[in-house]
CSV table of C-alpha atoms and ligand atoms in Angstrom, one decimal:
chain,number,residue,atom,x,y,z
A,15,MET,CA,-15.3,18.7,-20.1
A,16,SER,CA,-16.4,20.5,-17.0
A,17,ILE,CA,-18.0,19.1,-13.6
A,18,LEU,CA,-19.4,20.9,-10.9
A,19,ILE,CA,-19.6,19.2,-7.4
A,20,LYS,CA,-22.2,20.9,-5.3
A,21,ASN,CA,-22.5,21.1,-1.5
A,22,GLY,CA,-20.2,18.4,-0.5
A,23,ARG,CA,-18.1,18.5,2.8
A,24,ILE,CA,-14.7,18.6,1.8
A,25,ILE,CA,-12.2,16.8,3.9
A,26,THR,CA,-8.3,17.1,3.4
A,27,ALA,CA,-5.7,16.4,5.7
A,28,THR,CA,-6.1,19.7,7.5
A,29,ASP,CA,-9.7,21.2,6.7
A,30,ASN,CA,-13.3,20.4,6.9
A,31,TYR,CA,-15.7,22.6,5.2
A,32,GLN,CA,-18.6,22.7,3.0
A,33,ALA,CA,-17.9,24.1,-0.4
A,34,ASP,CA,-18.6,23.4,-4.2
A,35,ILE,CA,-15.5,22.2,-6.4
A,36,PHE,CA,-15.5,23.3,-10.1
A,37,ILE,CA,-13.6,21.0,-12.4
A,38,GLU,CA,-12.1,21.7,-15.8
A,39,GLY,CA,-10.4,19.1,-17.9
A,40,GLU,CA,-8.3,17.0,-15.4
A,41,LYS,CA,-7.7,19.6,-12.8
A,42,ILE,CA,-9.6,21.4,-10.1
A,43,ALA,CA,-10.2,25.2,-11.3
A,44,GLN,CA,-12.4,26.5,-8.4
A,45,ILE,CA,-13.4,25.8,-5.0
A,46,GLY,CA,-15.9,28.0,-3.1
A,47,THR,CA,-19.3,28.4,-1.7
A,48,HIS,CA,-22.2,28.6,-4.1
A,49,LEU,CA,-20.0,28.9,-7.1
A,50,ASN,CA,-21.7,30.7,-10.0
A,51,VAL,CA,-20.4,28.5,-12.9
A,52,THR,CA,-21.8,26.6,-15.8
A,53,ALA,CA,-20.8,23.0,-15.9
A,54,ASP,CA,-21.4,20.0,-18.4
A,55,GLN,CA,-22.2,18.0,-15.5
A,56,VAL,CA,-23.4,18.7,-11.9
A,57,ILE,CA,-22.9,16.4,-9.3
A,58,ASP,CA,-25.1,17.0,-6.0
A,59,ALA,CA,-22.7,15.9,-3.1
A,60,ASN,CA,-25.2,17.0,-0.4
A,61,GLY,CA,-24.8,14.9,2.6
A,62,MET,CA,-21.6,13.4,1.2
A,63,LEU,CA,-17.8,13.7,2.2
A,64,VAL,CA,-15.6,14.7,-0.6
A,65,PHE,CA,-12.0,13.9,-0.3
A,66,PRO,CA,-8.9,13.3,-2.4
A,67,GLY,CA,-8.5,9.9,-4.4
A,68,ALA,CA,-6.6,7.6,-2.3
A,69,ILE,CA,-3.1,6.5,-3.0
A,70,ASP,CA,-2.1,3.0,-2.2
A,71,PRO,CA,1.9,2.9,-2.1
A,72,HIS,CA,2.3,-0.8,-1.4
A,73,VAL,CA,0.3,-3.1,-3.9
A,74,HIS,CA,1.8,-6.0,-5.7
A,75,LEU,CA,-0.1,-6.0,-9.3
A,76,ASP,CA,2.2,-8.0,-11.1
A,77,MET,CA,4.5,-10.2,-9.0
A,78,PRO,CA,6.2,-13.5,-9.6
A,79,PHE,CA,6.4,-15.0,-6.1
A,80,MET,CA,7.1,-18.2,-4.4
A,81,GLY,CA,6.8,-20.3,-7.5
A,82,THR,CA,3.5,-18.6,-8.5
A,83,PHE,CA,2.5,-15.5,-10.3
A,84,ARG,CA,0.3,-12.5,-9.5
A,85,ARG,CA,-0.8,-11.6,-13.0
A,86,ILE,CA,-1.6,-8.0,-14.0
A,87,ALA,CA,-5.2,-7.6,-15.0
A,88,THR,CA,-7.3,-4.4,-15.5
A,89,LYS,CA,-9.3,-6.0,-12.6
A,90,PRO,CA,-7.1,-5.1,-9.6
A,91,GLU,CA,-6.9,-1.4,-10.4
A,92,ARG,CA,-10.7,-1.3,-11.4
A,93,ALA,CA,-11.1,-2.8,-7.8
A,94,ALA,CA,-9.1,-0.2,-6.4
A,95,LEU,CA,-11.1,2.4,-8.2
A,96,PHE,CA,-14.3,1.2,-6.7
A,97,GLY,CA,-12.8,1.5,-3.3
A,98,GLY,CA,-11.7,5.1,-3.9
A,99,THR,CA,-8.1,4.3,-4.6
A,100,THR,CA,-7.2,6.4,-7.8
A,101,THR,CA,-3.3,6.0,-7.6
A,102,VAL,CA,-1.3,3.0,-6.9
A,103,ILE,CA,2.5,2.3,-6.6
A,104,ASP,CA,3.6,-1.0,-7.5
A,105,PHE,CA,6.9,-2.9,-7.0
A,106,VAL,CA,9.2,-3.7,-9.9
A,107,LEU,CA,11.3,-6.4,-8.6
A,108,GLN,CA,15.0,-6.7,-10.0
A,109,THR,CA,15.8,-10.4,-10.8
A,110,GLN,CA,19.0,-11.2,-8.9
A,111,GLY,CA,21.8,-11.3,-11.4
A,112,LYS,CA,20.0,-8.8,-13.9
A,113,SER,CA,19.8,-5.1,-14.1
A,114,LEU,CA,17.3,-2.8,-12.6
A,115,ARG,CA,16.5,-1.7,-16.4
A,116,HIS,CA,15.7,-5.0,-17.4
A,117,ALA,CA,13.0,-5.4,-14.6
A,118,LEU,CA,11.6,-2.2,-15.4
A,119,THR,CA,11.3,-2.8,-19.1
A,120,ASP,CA,9.5,-6.1,-18.1
A,121,TRP,CA,7.0,-4.2,-15.8
A,122,GLN,CA,6.4,-1.4,-18.1
A,123,SER,CA,5.7,-4.0,-20.9
A,124,ARG,CA,2.6,-5.3,-18.9
A,125,ALA,CA,1.4,-1.8,-17.3
A,126,THR,CA,1.5,0.4,-20.4
A,127,GLY,CA,-1.6,0.8,-22.1
A,128,THR,CA,-3.5,-1.6,-19.6
A,129,ALA,CA,-3.8,0.6,-16.6
A,130,VAL,CA,-7.2,1.7,-15.5
A,131,GLY,CA,-6.0,3.7,-12.6
A,132,ASP,CA,-3.0,6.1,-12.2
A,133,TYR,CA,0.1,4.2,-11.2
A,134,SER,CA,3.7,4.5,-10.5
A,135,PHE,CA,6.6,2.2,-9.8
A,136,HIS,CA,8.9,1.5,-6.7
A,137,MET,CA,12.1,-0.2,-7.8
A,138,ALA,CA,13.0,-3.4,-5.5
A,139,VAL,CA,16.5,-3.7,-5.5
A,140,THR,CA,17.4,-7.6,-5.1
A,141,ASP,CA,20.9,-7.5,-6.0
A,142,PHE,CA,23.1,-4.4,-5.4
A,143,ASN,CA,26.4,-4.6,-7.3
A,144,GLU,CA,28.8,-2.3,-9.3
A,145,HIS,CA,26.5,-2.0,-12.2
A,146,THR,CA,23.1,-1.5,-10.1
A,147,LYS,CA,24.9,1.3,-8.4
A,148,THR,CA,25.2,3.1,-11.7
A,149,GLU,CA,21.3,2.6,-12.5
A,150,VAL,CA,20.0,4.3,-9.3
A,151,ARG,CA,20.5,7.9,-10.6
A,152,GLU,CA,18.9,6.8,-14.0
A,153,MET,CA,15.9,5.7,-12.2
A,154,VAL,CA,15.4,8.7,-10.1
A,155,GLU,CA,16.2,11.1,-13.1
A,156,GLN,CA,15.0,9.5,-16.2
A,157,GLU,CA,12.0,7.5,-15.0
A,158,GLY,CA,10.9,9.3,-11.9
A,159,ILE,CA,11.3,6.3,-9.6
A,160,THR,CA,12.6,7.9,-6.4
A,161,SER,CA,11.9,5.0,-3.9
A,162,PHE,CA,14.2,1.8,-3.7
A,163,LYS,CA,12.5,-1.0,-1.9
A,164,THR,CA,14.9,-3.7,-0.1
A,165,PHE,CA,13.9,-6.8,1.6
A,166,MET,CA,15.7,-8.0,4.9
A,167,ALA,CA,14.0,-11.5,4.3
A,168,TYR,CA,13.2,-14.2,1.5
A,169,LYS,CA,16.9,-15.0,1.2
A,170,GLY,CA,17.9,-16.4,-2.3
A,171,ALA,CA,15.2,-14.6,-3.9
A,172,LEU,CA,14.7,-11.1,-2.7
A,173,MET,CA,17.0,-10.4,0.4
A,174,ILE,CA,20.0,-8.2,0.3
A,175,ASP,CA,22.4,-8.3,3.0
A,176,ASP,CA,23.8,-5.3,5.3
A,177,ARG,CA,27.0,-4.8,3.0
A,178,GLN,CA,24.4,-4.2,0.1
A,179,MET,CA,22.0,-2.3,2.1
A,180,VAL,CA,24.5,0.2,3.1
A,181,GLY,CA,26.0,0.8,-0.3
A,182,LEU,CA,22.3,1.3,-1.7
A,183,MET,CA,21.6,3.8,1.0
A,184,GLN,CA,24.7,5.9,0.2
A,185,GLU,CA,23.7,5.9,-3.5
A,186,VAL,CA,20.1,6.7,-3.0
A,187,LYS,CA,21.1,9.3,-0.5
A,188,LYS,CA,23.1,11.0,-3.4
A,189,CYS,CA,20.1,11.3,-5.5
A,190,GLY,CA,17.6,12.5,-2.9
A,191,GLY,CA,15.8,9.2,-2.8
A,192,MET,CA,14.4,7.0,-0.2
A,193,VAL,CA,15.1,3.4,0.7
A,194,THR,CA,12.2,1.3,1.8
A,195,VAL,CA,12.4,-1.9,3.5
A,196,HIS,CA,10.6,-5.1,4.4
A,197,ALA,CA,12.2,-5.2,7.8
A,198,THR,CA,12.1,-8.7,9.1
A,199,ASN,CA,15.1,-10.8,10.1
A,200,GLY,CA,15.3,-13.4,7.1
A,201,ASP,CA,17.7,-15.6,8.9
A,202,VAL,CA,15.9,-16.2,12.0
A,203,ILE,CA,12.7,-16.6,10.3
A,204,ASP,CA,14.2,-19.0,7.8
A,205,TYR,CA,15.8,-21.2,10.9
A,206,LEU,CA,12.3,-21.3,12.6
A,207,VAL,CA,10.5,-22.3,9.5
A,208,ALA,CA,13.1,-25.2,9.0
A,209,LYS,CA,12.7,-26.1,12.6
A,210,HIS,CA,8.8,-26.3,12.6
A,211,ARG,CA,9.0,-28.3,9.4
A,212,ALA,CA,11.3,-30.8,10.8
A,213,GLU,CA,9.1,-31.1,13.8
A,214,GLY,CA,6.2,-31.8,11.4
A,215,LYS,CA,4.6,-28.7,12.4
A,216,LEU,CA,3.0,-27.8,9.0
A,217,SER,CA,-0.1,-26.0,9.4
A,218,PRO,CA,-0.7,-22.2,8.6
A,219,LEU,CA,-0.5,-21.3,12.2
A,220,TYR,CA,3.4,-22.1,12.0
A,221,HIS,CA,3.8,-19.3,9.5
A,222,TYR,CA,2.8,-16.9,12.2
A,223,ILE,CA,4.7,-18.8,15.0
A,224,SER,CA,7.8,-18.6,12.4
A,225,GLN,CA,7.9,-14.9,12.4
A,226,PRO,CA,7.8,-13.6,16.0
A,227,GLU,CA,7.6,-10.0,16.9
A,228,VAL,CA,11.5,-10.0,17.6
A,229,THR,CA,12.2,-10.7,14.0
A,230,GLU,CA,10.7,-7.4,13.0
A,231,ALA,CA,11.8,-5.5,15.9
A,232,GLU,CA,15.4,-6.4,15.3
A,233,ALA,CA,15.4,-5.9,11.7
A,234,SER,CA,13.5,-2.4,12.0
A,235,ALA,CA,16.2,-1.2,14.9
A,236,ARG,CA,19.0,-2.4,12.5
A,237,PHE,CA,17.4,-0.6,9.3
A,238,ALA,CA,17.1,2.5,11.3
A,239,GLU,CA,20.8,2.4,12.5
A,240,LEU,CA,22.0,2.0,8.9
A,241,ALA,CA,19.8,4.8,7.6
A,242,ASN,CA,20.8,7.1,10.5
A,243,TYR,CA,24.6,6.3,9.6
A,244,THR,CA,24.0,7.0,5.8
A,245,GLY,CA,21.6,9.7,6.4
A,246,VAL,CA,19.2,8.4,3.7
A,247,GLN,CA,15.6,8.8,3.8
A,248,ALA,CA,14.1,5.6,5.4
A,249,TYR,CA,10.7,4.1,5.1
A,250,ILE,CA,9.5,0.8,6.8
A,251,VAL,CA,6.7,-1.0,4.8
A,252,HIS,CA,4.0,-3.0,6.5
A,253,LEU,CA,4.9,-2.3,10.2
A,254,THR,CA,2.8,-4.6,12.3
A,255,CYS,CA,3.9,-4.5,15.9
A,256,GLU,CA,4.8,-2.7,19.2
A,257,GLY,CA,8.4,-3.8,19.0
A,258,ALA,CA,9.0,-2.5,15.4
A,259,LEU,CA,7.3,1.0,16.3
A,260,ASN,CA,9.3,1.3,19.6
A,261,ALA,CA,12.7,0.7,17.5
A,262,VAL,CA,11.3,3.9,15.3
A,263,ARG,CA,10.5,5.7,18.4
A,264,GLU,CA,13.9,5.0,19.6
A,265,ALA,CA,15.2,6.9,16.4
A,266,THR,CA,13.3,9.8,17.2
A,267,PHE,CA,15.4,10.2,20.6
A,268,ARG,CA,18.5,10.7,18.2
A,269,ASN,CA,16.3,13.2,16.2
A,270,GLN,CA,16.1,10.6,13.1
A,271,THR,CA,12.8,10.4,11.3
A,272,VAL,CA,12.0,6.8,10.0
A,273,PHE,CA,8.8,7.0,8.1
A,274,VAL,CA,6.3,4.1,8.8
A,275,GLU,CA,3.6,2.6,6.8
A,276,THR,CA,1.2,0.1,8.3
A,277,CYS,CA,-1.5,-1.9,6.3
A,278,ILE,CA,-5.1,-1.9,7.0
A,279,GLN,CA,-5.3,-5.6,7.9
A,280,TYR,CA,-2.8,-5.1,10.9
A,281,LEU,CA,-5.1,-2.6,12.3
A,282,VAL,CA,-8.3,-4.6,11.9
A,283,LEU,CA,-7.5,-8.2,11.8
A,284,ASP,CA,-5.4,-10.4,14.4
A,285,ALA,CA,-3.5,-13.5,14.9
A,286,SER,CA,-6.7,-15.4,16.3
A,287,LEU,CA,-7.4,-15.8,12.7
A,288,TYR,CA,-4.5,-18.5,12.4
A,289,ASP,CA,-6.5,-20.8,14.7
A,290,LYS,CA,-8.9,-22.0,11.7
A,291,GLY,CA,-7.1,-24.9,10.2
A,292,PHE,CA,-6.0,-24.3,6.4
A,293,GLU,CA,-8.7,-21.6,6.1
A,294,SER,CA,-6.1,-19.6,7.8
A,295,ALA,CA,-4.1,-19.7,4.7
A,296,LYS,CA,-6.3,-16.7,3.6
A,297,TRP,CA,-4.4,-14.5,6.1
A,298,VAL,CA,-0.8,-16.1,5.3
A,299,MET,CA,1.1,-13.0,4.6
A,300,SER,CA,4.5,-11.5,5.8
A,301,PRO,CA,4.7,-10.2,8.4
A,302,PRO,CA,1.9,-12.1,9.8
A,303,LEU,CA,-1.1,-10.6,11.5
A,304,ARG,CA,-0.1,-9.8,15.4
A,305,GLU,CA,-1.9,-9.2,18.6
A,306,PRO,CA,-4.6,-6.9,20.0
A,307,LYS,CA,-1.8,-5.1,21.8
A,308,ASP,CA,-0.1,-4.4,18.5
A,309,GLN,CA,-3.3,-3.2,16.9
A,310,ALA,CA,-3.6,-0.5,20.0
A,311,THR,CA,-0.1,0.4,19.2
A,312,LEU,CA,-0.5,1.1,15.6
A,313,TRP,CA,-3.9,3.0,16.0
A,314,ALA,CA,-1.8,5.2,18.7
A,315,GLY,CA,1.1,5.4,16.4
A,316,ILE,CA,-1.3,7.0,13.7
A,317,ASN,CA,-2.4,9.5,16.1
A,318,GLN,CA,1.2,10.1,17.5
A,319,GLY,CA,2.3,10.9,13.8
A,320,LEU,CA,4.7,8.0,13.9
A,321,VAL,CA,2.7,5.8,11.6
A,322,ARG,CA,2.3,8.2,8.6
A,323,VAL,CA,0.6,5.8,5.8
A,324,VAL,CA,-2.1,3.0,5.9
A,325,ALA,CA,-1.6,1.0,2.6
A,326,THR,CA,-2.7,-2.5,1.8
A,327,ASP,CA,0.2,-4.7,0.5
A,328,HIS,CA,-2.2,-6.2,-1.7
A,329,CYS,CA,-0.7,-9.3,-3.1
A,330,PRO,CA,-3.8,-11.7,-3.5
A,331,PHE,CA,-3.5,-15.2,-4.8
A,332,LYS,CA,-6.6,-17.4,-5.7
A,333,TRP,CA,-7.4,-20.3,-3.4
A,334,GLN,CA,-6.1,-22.9,-5.9
A,335,GLN,CA,-2.6,-21.0,-5.4
A,336,LYS,CA,-3.0,-20.9,-1.5
A,337,LEU,CA,-3.5,-24.6,-1.8
A,338,MET,CA,0.2,-25.1,-3.0
A,339,GLY,CA,1.0,-24.8,0.8
A,340,GLU,CA,-1.8,-27.2,2.1
A,341,HIS,CA,0.5,-29.7,3.6
A,342,ASP,CA,3.4,-27.1,4.4
A,343,PHE,CA,2.7,-23.7,5.4
A,344,SER,CA,6.1,-22.5,3.9
A,345,LYS,CA,4.7,-23.2,0.6
A,346,ILE,CA,1.6,-21.1,0.9
A,347,PRO,CA,2.1,-17.9,-1.3
A,348,ASN,CA,2.2,-14.9,1.1
A,349,GLY,CA,-0.3,-12.3,0.6
A,350,HIS,CA,-4.1,-11.1,0.7
A,351,PRO,CA,-6.5,-9.3,-1.3
A,352,ALA,CA,-7.5,-5.8,0.0
A,353,ILE,CA,-7.0,-3.1,-2.6
A,354,GLU,CA,-10.7,-2.4,-2.6
A,355,HIS,CA,-11.5,-2.3,1.0
A,356,ARG,CA,-8.6,0.0,2.6
A,357,VAL,CA,-10.7,3.4,2.4
A,358,GLU,CA,-14.0,2.0,3.5
A,359,LEU,CA,-12.5,-0.1,6.1
A,360,LEU,CA,-10.4,2.7,7.6
A,361,PHE,CA,-13.3,5.0,7.7
A,362,SER,CA,-15.7,2.4,9.4
A,363,GLU,CA,-13.2,1.1,11.9
A,364,GLY,CA,-11.2,4.4,12.4
A,365,VAL,CA,-13.3,7.4,11.7
A,366,LYS,CA,-16.7,5.9,12.7
A,367,LYS,CA,-15.5,4.2,15.8
A,368,GLY,CA,-13.6,7.6,16.8
A,369,ARG,CA,-10.1,6.1,16.9
A,370,ILE,CA,-9.0,8.6,14.2
A,371,SER,CA,-10.3,12.1,12.9
A,372,ALA,CA,-11.6,12.3,9.2
A,373,ASN,CA,-8.5,14.7,8.7
A,374,LYS,CA,-6.1,11.9,9.7
A,375,PHE,CA,-8.0,9.4,7.6
A,376,VAL,CA,-7.3,11.4,4.6
A,377,GLU,CA,-3.7,12.3,5.8
A,378,VAL,CA,-2.7,8.6,5.8
A,379,LEU,CA,-4.6,7.4,2.8
A,380,ALA,CA,-3.7,10.1,0.3
A,381,THR,CA,-1.9,13.3,1.6
A,382,ASN,CA,1.3,11.4,3.3
A,383,PRO,CA,1.7,8.8,0.5
A,384,ALA,CA,1.5,11.8,-2.1
A,385,LYS,CA,4.2,13.8,-0.2
A,386,LEU,CA,6.6,10.9,0.9
A,387,PHE,CA,6.7,9.5,-2.6
A,388,GLY,CA,7.0,13.0,-4.6
A,389,MET,CA,3.4,13.3,-6.1
A,390,PHE,CA,2.2,16.4,-3.8
A,391,PRO,CA,0.6,18.7,-4.7
A,392,GLN,CA,-0.5,16.9,-8.0
A,393,LYS,CA,-2.0,14.2,-5.9
A,394,GLY,CA,-3.0,13.7,-2.4
A,395,THR,CA,-5.3,16.8,-1.6
A,396,ILE,CA,-8.0,18.9,-3.0
A,397,ALA,CA,-6.9,22.2,-4.0
A,398,VAL,CA,-6.9,24.6,-7.0
A,399,GLY,CA,-4.6,23.3,-9.7
A,400,THR,CA,-4.4,19.8,-8.2
A,401,ASP,CA,-5.5,16.5,-10.4
A,402,ALA,CA,-9.3,16.1,-10.0
A,403,ASP,CA,-9.0,12.7,-8.2
A,404,ILE,CA,-12.0,12.9,-5.9
A,405,VAL,CA,-14.2,10.6,-3.7
A,406,ILE,CA,-17.7,11.3,-3.1
A,407,PHE,CA,-18.4,9.2,0.0
A,408,ASP,CA,-21.7,8.6,1.8
A,409,PRO,CA,-20.7,8.1,5.4
A,410,ASN,CA,-23.9,6.6,6.6
A,411,GLU,CA,-24.3,3.9,4.0
A,412,GLU,CA,-24.1,0.5,5.4
A,413,HIS,CA,-22.9,-2.5,3.4
A,414,THR,CA,-21.3,-5.9,3.9
A,415,ILE,CA,-18.0,-7.1,2.2
A,416,SER,CA,-18.3,-10.4,0.5
A,417,ALA,CA,-16.3,-12.2,-2.4
A,418,LYS,CA,-19.8,-12.5,-4.1
A,419,ASN,CA,-19.9,-8.7,-4.8
A,420,HIS,CA,-16.2,-7.5,-4.8
A,421,HIS,CA,-14.4,-6.4,-7.9
A,422,MET,CA,-11.1,-8.2,-7.3
A,423,ASN,CA,-10.1,-11.0,-9.2
A,424,VAL,CA,-10.1,-13.3,-6.2
A,425,ASP,CA,-12.6,-16.0,-5.1
A,426,TYR,CA,-12.6,-15.4,-1.5
A,427,SER,CA,-12.4,-12.3,0.8
A,428,ALA,CA,-10.3,-12.0,3.9
A,429,TYR,CA,-13.1,-9.8,5.1
A,430,GLU,CA,-16.1,-12.1,4.2
A,431,GLY,CA,-19.0,-10.7,6.1
A,432,TRP,CA,-17.7,-7.7,7.5
A,433,LYS,CA,-20.3,-5.1,8.1
A,434,LEU,CA,-19.1,-1.4,7.3
A,435,THR,CA,-20.5,2.0,7.4
A,436,GLY,CA,-19.7,4.3,4.8
A,437,LYS,CA,-19.4,3.9,1.1
A,438,CYS,CA,-17.4,5.3,-2.0
A,439,LYS,CA,-20.3,6.4,-4.2
A,440,THR,CA,-18.8,8.3,-7.0
A,441,VAL,CA,-14.9,8.5,-7.9
A,442,LEU,CA,-13.2,10.8,-10.3
A,443,LEU,CA,-9.9,10.3,-11.6
A,444,ARG,CA,-8.3,13.5,-13.4
A,445,GLY,CA,-11.5,15.0,-14.1
A,446,LYS,CA,-13.4,12.0,-15.2
A,447,VAL,CA,-16.1,9.9,-13.3
A,448,ALA,CA,-14.4,6.7,-13.2
A,449,ILE,CA,-17.0,5.0,-10.7
A,450,ASP,CA,-20.6,6.0,-10.4
A,451,ASN,CA,-23.6,3.9,-9.3
A,452,ASN,CA,-21.4,0.9,-8.8
A,453,LYS,CA,-20.3,0.9,-12.5
A,454,CYS,CA,-16.8,1.4,-13.8
A,455,LEU,CA,-16.8,4.0,-16.6
A,456,VAL,CA,-13.3,4.3,-17.5
A,457,ASP,CA,-11.4,2.0,-19.9
A,458,LYS,CA,-8.3,0.1,-19.8
A,459,GLY,CA,-5.6,2.4,-21.0
A,460,TYR,CA,-6.8,5.3,-19.0
A,461,GLY,CA,-4.7,5.2,-16.1
A,462,LYS,CA,-1.5,7.4,-16.6
A,463,TYR,CA,2.3,6.4,-15.4
A,464,ILE,CA,3.1,9.0,-12.8
A,465,LYS,CA,6.9,10.1,-12.8
A,466,ARG,CA,7.7,11.2,-9.2
A,467,LYS,CA,10.3,13.7,-7.8
A,468,PRO,CA,12.4,13.3,-4.8
A,469,ASN,CA,10.1,14.3,-1.9
A,470,LEU,CA,10.4,17.7,0.1
A,471,VAL,CA,9.9,16.2,3.4
B,11,LIG,O1,3.0,-11.4,2.3
B,11,LIG,C1,3.3,-10.4,1.7
B,11,LIG,N1,3.4,-9.4,2.2
B,11,LIG,N2,3.3,-10.7,0.3
B,11,LIG,C2,3.8,-9.7,-0.6
B,11,LIG,C3,5.5,-9.5,-0.4
B,11,LIG,C4,5.8,-8.7,0.6
B,11,LIG,O2,6.6,-9.1,1.4
B,11,LIG,O3,5.4,-7.5,0.7
B,12,LIG,ZN1,6.9,-7.2,2.4
B,13,LIG,ZN1,4.6,-5.9,-0.2
């Protein structure tokens, strides 16, 4: 099967030019102006932007969490494709007391043969011990899992202490992998949660008040220090605030690089949403939404090259599940649905509003995730020889986000009524038209597991 995309404006992390793209099988075979080739299918992309399929390196498609379960379904990945995201990296969560292999087998059993889009896994290490230590290299070399997630919060379920953190960092460093982190101070948060509950302060607002900026700034600084000591590649997930970004900036003064991911919600939503009674449960996530000054810091951080990735931390729960915390904020399952909207939100709020360039938009959504997580150049750019993961995007189409028409398996939208400019019209995944005319054309099982390599950064 061959496809010719004609007359589109190709945007990569570095370029912005008019050309045709010729695809043969799963790969891009030629790029040039007025290509003289015969193709099975021709797509006219005149007036459209053409950029690489986005990669979301922070999603929870399949997560037991806070006594409830985010079940894998073909729906979330289908929703990702509708929104221009062709590859996701999900988190395998080790159960404390059990092996990494045990967790991986569990996750594989649900994903294999059911995924619609391409996917890979991070390994979340929640219990670093003598056995886990021996499994790190196996994950990197046999399974193509090069990134190891840690939690400095959620004590008793996911959190590791600093002793385990340093041990893991040393082991991952030996294998050329990366340690990533949910960087918030779990003990301080647990103290504040208990205090507010004892005082009868039980609304979602207290979820926010229990995770002040200092909890994130302190943990980010500590993580950066430990990474500097061990020399491991370090990546902070879902960074939200000025204090935490300053800790990363501080690391640059000793010539250390700490990679930073923020998520779309921290750029476009703020903590005023916690003033809506229980409706605020829609935005109960960790870390919580922050202040307008933090949003400004994050947008600037993107342009300064400190914030390298914009992900989603997509971790949706249905309203019935959120209601578990109706009378106690600490029982509201954390997370919100966003996998479908990241690309269009970042374009509308970022590029259209002049906050970031179109190149930066591609860099933080596709190229940097591919580079940092060992998938480049197979993924993350448009070039001859790369996977033909391509978004054909109308930069002027206006539309409104609503739970009535989104494709996520969630009965509310955290962005209900948001008016956006710019829409994913056609999405190709490995040379196949996956989304066209608001229809999904690929089936369950088309998604391929991507084995990753230690990165080159
Ligand atoms: O609220 C969130 N972020 N839920 C998912 C788990 C995590 O901390 O990433
Ligand atoms: Zn987290
Ligand atoms: Zn997460």
